[in-house]
Amino acid sequence: MSELYIRVAEEENEEPMEIPSEDDGTVLLSSVAAQFPGACGLRYRNPETQCMRGVRLVEGVLHPPENDWGNLVYIVNYPKDNKRKMEEIDAATVVKIKRGFQKTSDLIVLGLPWKTTEQDLKDYFSTFGEVIMVQVKRDAKTGNSKGFGFVRFTDYETQTKVIAQRHMIDGRWCDCKLPNSKACPDEPMRSRKIFVGRCTEDMTTDDLRQYFMQYGEVTDVFIPKPFRAFAFVTFADDQVAQALCGEDLIIKGVSVHISNAEPKHNNIHQLFPNFPGGSASLAAMFDRSQYHFPSSHV
DNA sequence: GTTGAGCGTT
């Protein structure tokens, strides 16, 4: 396919800029954001209805309406539109989503037979409702099942129903519960940085940036090397970061868990970045101080 | 090549 560009502008009557599409006809949100920093999506005026329409966005990829971008000018969406007026609405929306709307979360499935596969789980749980993902936890070396797994449903009602009863799976009774990892939803800490747990090795900084852009402007993505199965993502707006904490999100088909960065004790190296003798001696001192004091003082 | 309460390679 020849190289294709779509026309994008900040406002309807402004001069558009040409943004390149991918080989499959989609446009990466990151391509848009490269020219319009902070962009989180596109919209356009539907010639038939004269209404604004949103462009489908899936994991950082923008899809052409009816498989053809046509000759329209697309308008950039930003997480928060005009200055402070919208900022307040945005905050209210964030709170509403966090409180009212009942999001589903991963459920742990305990007591699975050793032989049960992910396909078995999918088949079984699909009888309750649409399944987003299933996992069977296995020993990395042997590949043997550890006898438990995870399942995630689309609908909260399905989740409620599944938790409420026992499950006969491949000849054993199994229980589905909310996992402990989300027992204590993170509290205050107005951090703009989130901790992204359970990352897989094929997730690049670009992948994460593209994915998280849909929630707000991303200012930094950090993936430790060598691979440690987690990452940090920093947003421009702390409300965006806070709203995501406690969520399970699916990136590249994998369920990652979002929590506050630095949840336990604050990072001493960040508190005292220029400590004389370097951070190693500071860490040693910190450890000793914890050792000497009774726990009630720490 | 085993097992049967738990908690996902922070």
Short mmCIF file of N, CA and C in Angstrom, two decimals, chain A residues 179-284:
data_model
loop_
_atom_site.label_atom_id
_atom_site.label_comp_id
_atom_site.label_asym_id
_atom_site.label_seq_id
_atom_site.Cartn_x
_atom_site.Cartn_y
_atom_site.Cartn_z
N PRO A 179 -8.81 -11.30 44.37
CA PRO A 179 -7.46 -11.57 44.85
C PRO A 179 -7.02 -10.59 45.93
N ASN A 180 -6.11 -11.04 46.77
CA ASN A 180 -5.61 -10.21 47.86
C ASN A 180 -4.91 -8.96 47.37
N SER A 181 -4.35 -9.04 46.19
CA SER A 181 -3.56 -7.92 45.67
C SER A 181 -4.36 -6.64 45.61
N LYS A 182 -5.69 -6.77 45.61
CA LYS A 182 -6.48 -5.55 45.55
C LYS A 182 -7.36 -5.39 46.78
N ALA A 183 -6.93 -6.01 47.88
CA ALA A 183 -7.72 -5.93 49.10
C ALA A 183 -7.73 -4.52 49.67
N CYS A 184 -6.56 -3.85 49.62
CA CYS A 184 -6.47 -2.51 50.16
C CYS A 184 -6.18 -1.53 49.04
N PRO A 185 -7.22 -0.95 48.49
CA PRO A 185 -7.04 0.04 47.43
C PRO A 185 -6.19 1.19 47.94
N ASP A 186 -5.25 1.55 47.13
CA ASP A 186 -4.26 2.53 47.58
C ASP A 186 -4.91 3.85 47.98
N GLU A 187 -4.31 4.49 48.92
CA GLU A 187 -4.87 5.70 49.50
C GLU A 187 -4.18 6.97 48.99
N PRO A 188 -4.12 7.99 49.83
CA PRO A 188 -3.69 9.32 49.42
C PRO A 188 -2.51 9.38 48.44
N MET A 189 -1.45 10.02 48.70
CA MET A 189 -0.30 10.09 47.80
C MET A 189 -0.68 10.67 46.45
N ARG A 190 -0.56 11.93 46.32
CA ARG A 190 -0.94 12.59 45.09
C ARG A 190 0.13 12.42 44.02
N SER A 191 0.53 11.21 43.78
CA SER A 191 1.60 10.99 42.82
C SER A 191 1.09 11.03 41.39
N ARG A 192 1.92 11.51 40.49
CA ARG A 192 1.59 11.48 39.08
C ARG A 192 2.14 10.22 38.45
N LYS A 193 2.83 9.43 39.27
CA LYS A 193 3.47 8.23 38.75
C LYS A 193 2.74 6.98 39.23
N ILE A 194 2.53 6.03 38.32
CA ILE A 194 1.89 4.78 38.71
C ILE A 194 2.87 3.62 38.53
N PHE A 195 2.64 2.61 39.31
CA PHE A 195 3.41 1.37 39.20
C PHE A 195 2.59 0.39 38.36
N VAL A 196 3.20 -0.15 37.31
CA VAL A 196 2.51 -1.09 36.43
C VAL A 196 3.09 -2.48 36.65
N GLY A 197 2.36 -3.29 37.39
CA GLY A 197 2.85 -4.62 37.75
C GLY A 197 2.43 -5.69 36.75
N ARG A 198 3.16 -6.80 36.75
CA ARG A 198 2.89 -7.95 35.89
C ARG A 198 3.11 -7.65 34.40
N CYS A 199 4.03 -6.75 34.11
CA CYS A 199 4.38 -6.50 32.72
C CYS A 199 5.05 -7.73 32.12
N THR A 200 4.91 -7.90 30.82
CA THR A 200 5.65 -8.96 30.14
C THR A 200 6.81 -8.34 29.38
N GLU A 201 7.73 -9.22 28.96
CA GLU A 201 8.99 -8.72 28.41
C GLU A 201 8.79 -8.06 27.04
N ASP A 202 7.69 -8.40 26.36
CA ASP A 202 7.50 -7.82 25.03
C ASP A 202 6.83 -6.45 25.08
N MET A 203 6.56 -5.95 26.27
CA MET A 203 5.98 -4.61 26.37
C MET A 203 7.10 -3.57 26.33
N THR A 204 7.06 -2.74 25.30
CA THR A 204 8.08 -1.71 25.16
C THR A 204 7.57 -0.40 25.78
N THR A 205 8.48 0.54 25.94
CA THR A 205 8.07 1.84 26.45
C THR A 205 7.07 2.49 25.50
N ASP A 206 7.25 2.25 24.21
CA ASP A 206 6.30 2.78 23.22
C ASP A 206 4.92 2.17 23.40
N ASP A 207 4.89 0.84 23.62
CA ASP A 207 3.61 0.17 23.85
C ASP A 207 2.88 0.82 25.02
N LEU A 208 3.62 0.99 26.11
CA LEU A 208 2.98 1.52 27.32
C LEU A 208 2.55 2.97 27.12
N ARG A 209 3.41 3.74 26.47
CA ARG A 209 3.06 5.14 26.21
C ARG A 209 1.80 5.22 25.36
N GLN A 210 1.76 4.42 24.30
CA GLN A 210 0.59 4.42 23.42
C GLN A 210 -0.67 4.00 24.15
N TYR A 211 -0.52 2.99 25.01
CA TYR A 211 -1.71 2.50 25.71
C TYR A 211 -2.23 3.54 26.70
N PHE A 212 -1.32 4.09 27.51
CA PHE A 212 -1.77 4.95 28.60
C PHE A 212 -2.15 6.36 28.14
N MET A 213 -1.76 6.70 26.91
CA MET A 213 -2.12 7.99 26.36
C MET A 213 -3.62 8.23 26.35
N GLN A 214 -4.39 7.15 26.26
CA GLN A 214 -5.84 7.31 26.19
C GLN A 214 -6.42 7.91 27.46
N TYR A 215 -5.66 7.82 28.56
CA TYR A 215 -6.18 8.34 29.83
C TYR A 215 -5.74 9.77 30.10
N GLY A 216 -4.66 10.19 29.45
CA GLY A 216 -4.15 11.53 29.69
C GLY A 216 -2.73 11.63 29.19
N GLU A 217 -2.20 12.84 29.27
CA GLU A 217 -0.86 13.05 28.73
C GLU A 217 0.19 12.30 29.55
N VAL A 218 0.97 11.50 28.88
CA VAL A 218 2.03 10.72 29.53
C VAL A 218 3.35 11.49 29.41
N THR A 219 3.98 11.72 30.55
CA THR A 219 5.23 12.48 30.51
C THR A 219 6.46 11.60 30.62
N ASP A 220 6.28 10.36 31.11
CA ASP A 220 7.45 9.48 31.21
C ASP A 220 7.02 8.02 31.32
N VAL A 221 7.82 7.15 30.71
CA VAL A 221 7.65 5.71 30.88
C VAL A 221 9.01 5.12 31.21
N PHE A 222 9.06 4.35 32.28
CA PHE A 222 10.33 3.75 32.69
C PHE A 222 10.18 2.23 32.84
N ILE A 223 11.03 1.50 32.13
CA ILE A 223 11.07 0.04 32.27
C ILE A 223 12.46 -0.37 32.72
N PRO A 224 12.55 -0.96 33.92
CA PRO A 224 13.88 -1.35 34.43
C PRO A 224 14.52 -2.40 33.52
N LYS A 225 15.82 -2.30 33.37
CA LYS A 225 16.55 -3.33 32.64
C LYS A 225 17.64 -3.86 33.55
N PRO A 226 17.86 -5.16 33.67
CA PRO A 226 17.12 -6.22 32.97
C PRO A 226 15.66 -6.32 33.39
N PHE A 227 14.94 -7.15 32.65
CA PHE A 227 13.50 -7.30 32.82
C PHE A 227 13.11 -7.62 34.26
N ARG A 228 12.16 -6.85 34.80
CA ARG A 228 11.71 -7.08 36.18
C ARG A 228 10.19 -7.16 36.30
N ALA A 229 9.52 -7.25 35.18
CA ALA A 229 8.06 -7.47 35.18
C ALA A 229 7.26 -6.31 35.74
N PHE A 230 7.85 -5.13 35.80
CA PHE A 230 7.06 -3.96 36.16
C PHE A 230 7.60 -2.73 35.45
N ALA A 231 6.82 -1.67 35.52
CA ALA A 231 7.23 -0.43 34.86
C ALA A 231 6.60 0.74 35.62
N PHE A 232 7.11 1.92 35.36
CA PHE A 232 6.52 3.14 35.91
C PHE A 232 6.04 4.02 34.78
N VAL A 233 4.83 4.55 34.94
CA VAL A 233 4.31 5.49 33.95
C VAL A 233 3.92 6.77 34.69
N THR A 234 4.38 7.89 34.19
CA THR A 234 4.08 9.18 34.80
C THR A 234 3.16 9.99 33.91
N PHE A 235 2.11 10.53 34.52
CA PHE A 235 1.17 11.37 33.78
C PHE A 235 1.42 12.84 34.09
N ALA A 236 0.96 13.70 33.21
CA ALA A 236 1.04 15.13 33.48
C ALA A 236 0.11 15.50 34.63
N ASP A 237 -1.00 14.77 34.74
CA ASP A 237 -2.04 15.10 35.72
C ASP A 237 -2.13 14.00 36.78
N ASP A 238 -1.95 14.38 38.03
CA ASP A 238 -1.98 13.39 39.11
C ASP A 238 -3.35 12.74 39.24
N GLN A 239 -4.41 13.46 38.85
CA GLN A 239 -5.76 12.88 38.97
C GLN A 239 -5.93 11.68 38.05
N VAL A 240 -5.29 11.77 36.90
CA VAL A 240 -5.34 10.63 35.98
C VAL A 240 -4.64 9.43 36.60
N ALA A 241 -3.46 9.70 37.15
CA ALA A 241 -2.69 8.61 37.77
C ALA A 241 -3.48 7.99 38.92
N GLN A 242 -4.06 8.83 39.76
CA GLN A 242 -4.78 8.34 40.93
C GLN A 242 -6.01 7.53 40.53
N ALA A 243 -6.67 7.98 39.46
CA ALA A 243 -7.89 7.30 39.03
C ALA A 243 -7.60 5.89 38.56
N LEU A 244 -6.39 5.66 38.09
CA LEU A 244 -6.05 4.34 37.55
C LEU A 244 -5.61 3.36 38.63
N CYS A 245 -5.20 3.90 39.77
CA CYS A 245 -4.66 3.03 40.83
C CYS A 245 -5.71 2.02 41.29
N GLY A 246 -5.27 0.78 41.41
CA GLY A 246 -6.16 -0.30 41.83
C GLY A 246 -6.79 -1.03 40.66
N GLU A 247 -6.64 -0.49 39.46
CA GLU A 247 -7.27 -1.12 38.30
C GLU A 247 -6.42 -2.27 37.75
N ASP A 248 -7.10 -3.21 37.13
CA ASP A 248 -6.43 -4.18 36.28
C ASP A 248 -6.69 -3.78 34.84
N LEU A 249 -5.64 -3.59 34.08
CA LEU A 249 -5.79 -3.18 32.69
C LEU A 249 -5.18 -4.24 31.79
N ILE A 250 -5.71 -4.34 30.59
CA ILE A 250 -5.21 -5.38 29.69
C ILE A 250 -4.42 -4.75 28.55
N ILE A 251 -3.13 -5.04 28.54
CA ILE A 251 -2.23 -4.50 27.54
C ILE A 251 -1.61 -5.66 26.78
N LYS A 252 -1.75 -5.64 25.49
CA LYS A 252 -1.25 -6.74 24.65
C LYS A 252 -1.79 -8.08 25.15
N GLY A 253 -3.02 -8.09 25.56
CA GLY A 253 -3.67 -9.32 25.99
C GLY A 253 -3.27 -9.78 27.38
N VAL A 254 -2.47 -8.99 28.08
CA VAL A 254 -1.98 -9.38 29.39
C VAL A 254 -2.59 -8.47 30.45
N SER A 255 -2.98 -9.05 31.57
CA SER A 255 -3.55 -8.25 32.64
C SER A 255 -2.44 -7.66 33.50
N VAL A 256 -2.34 -6.36 33.50
CA VAL A 256 -1.37 -5.69 34.37
C VAL A 256 -2.12 -5.04 35.52
N HIS A 257 -1.44 -4.85 36.63
CA HIS A 257 -2.07 -4.24 37.80
C HIS A 257 -1.45 -2.88 38.09
N ILE A 258 -2.34 -1.90 38.27
CA ILE A 258 -1.88 -0.53 38.50
C ILE A 258 -1.93 -0.21 39.98
N SER A 259 -0.84 0.25 40.53
CA SER A 259 -0.87 0.74 41.90
C SER A 259 0.00 1.98 41.98
N ASN A 260 -0.03 2.57 43.18
CA ASN A 260 0.75 3.76 43.37
C ASN A 260 2.24 3.44 43.30
N ALA A 261 3.00 4.31 42.67
CA ALA A 261 4.45 4.16 42.73
C ALA A 261 4.89 4.43 44.16
N GLU A 262 5.88 3.74 44.62
CA GLU A 262 6.39 3.88 46.00
C GLU A 262 5.30 3.72 47.04
N PRO A 263 4.64 2.57 47.09
CA PRO A 263 3.53 2.41 48.02
C PRO A 263 3.94 2.29 49.49
N LYS A 264 4.98 1.53 49.76
CA LYS A 264 5.35 1.26 51.16
C LYS A 264 6.08 2.45 51.79
N HIS A 265 7.34 2.32 52.05
CA HIS A 265 8.14 3.40 52.60
C HIS A 265 8.63 4.25 51.43
N ASN A 266 8.70 5.54 51.65
CA ASN A 266 9.19 6.42 50.59
C ASN A 266 10.63 6.09 50.25
N ASN A 267 10.98 6.28 49.02
CA ASN A 267 12.32 5.97 48.56
C ASN A 267 13.32 6.98 49.14
N ILE A 268 14.22 6.46 49.97
CA ILE A 268 15.14 7.36 50.67
C ILE A 268 16.10 8.06 49.71
N HIS A 269 16.38 7.41 48.58
CA HIS A 269 17.31 8.03 47.63
C HIS A 269 16.69 9.25 46.97
N GLN A 270 15.37 9.26 46.91
CA GLN A 270 14.71 10.42 46.33
C GLN A 270 14.58 11.53 47.35
N LEU A 271 14.49 11.14 48.64
CA LEU A 271 14.38 12.14 49.68
C LEU A 271 15.71 12.87 49.88
N PHE A 272 16.82 12.12 49.74
CA PHE A 272 18.15 12.70 49.95
C PHE A 272 19.04 12.37 48.75
N PRO A 273 18.78 13.01 47.64
CA PRO A 273 19.52 12.64 46.42
C PRO A 273 21.01 12.96 46.50
N ASN A 274 21.40 13.94 47.32
CA ASN A 274 22.81 14.33 47.36
C ASN A 274 23.47 13.98 48.69
N PHE A 275 23.09 12.87 49.25
CA PHE A 275 23.64 12.48 50.53
C PHE A 275 25.15 12.25 50.41
N PRO A 276 25.96 12.84 51.37
CA PRO A 276 27.42 12.67 51.29
C PRO A 276 27.81 11.20 51.40
N GLY A 277 28.65 10.75 50.54
CA GLY A 277 29.08 9.36 50.56
C GLY A 277 28.26 8.53 49.58
N GLY A 278 27.28 9.13 48.99
CA GLY A 278 26.51 8.41 47.97
C GLY A 278 25.35 7.63 48.54
N SER A 279 24.52 7.12 47.69
CA SER A 279 23.27 6.51 48.14
C SER A 279 23.49 5.15 48.80
N ALA A 280 24.60 4.50 48.50
CA ALA A 280 24.86 3.20 49.11
C ALA A 280 25.02 3.34 50.63
N SER A 281 25.82 4.32 51.03
CA SER A 281 26.04 4.51 52.47
C SER A 281 24.77 4.98 53.15
N LEU A 282 23.97 5.74 52.41
CA LEU A 282 22.69 6.17 52.95
C LEU A 282 21.77 4.98 53.19
N ALA A 283 21.75 4.09 52.22
CA ALA A 283 20.91 2.90 52.36
C ALA A 283 21.34 2.07 53.55
N ALA A 284 22.66 1.92 53.71
CA ALA A 284 23.19 1.15 54.83
C ALA A 284 22.76 1.77 56.15
#
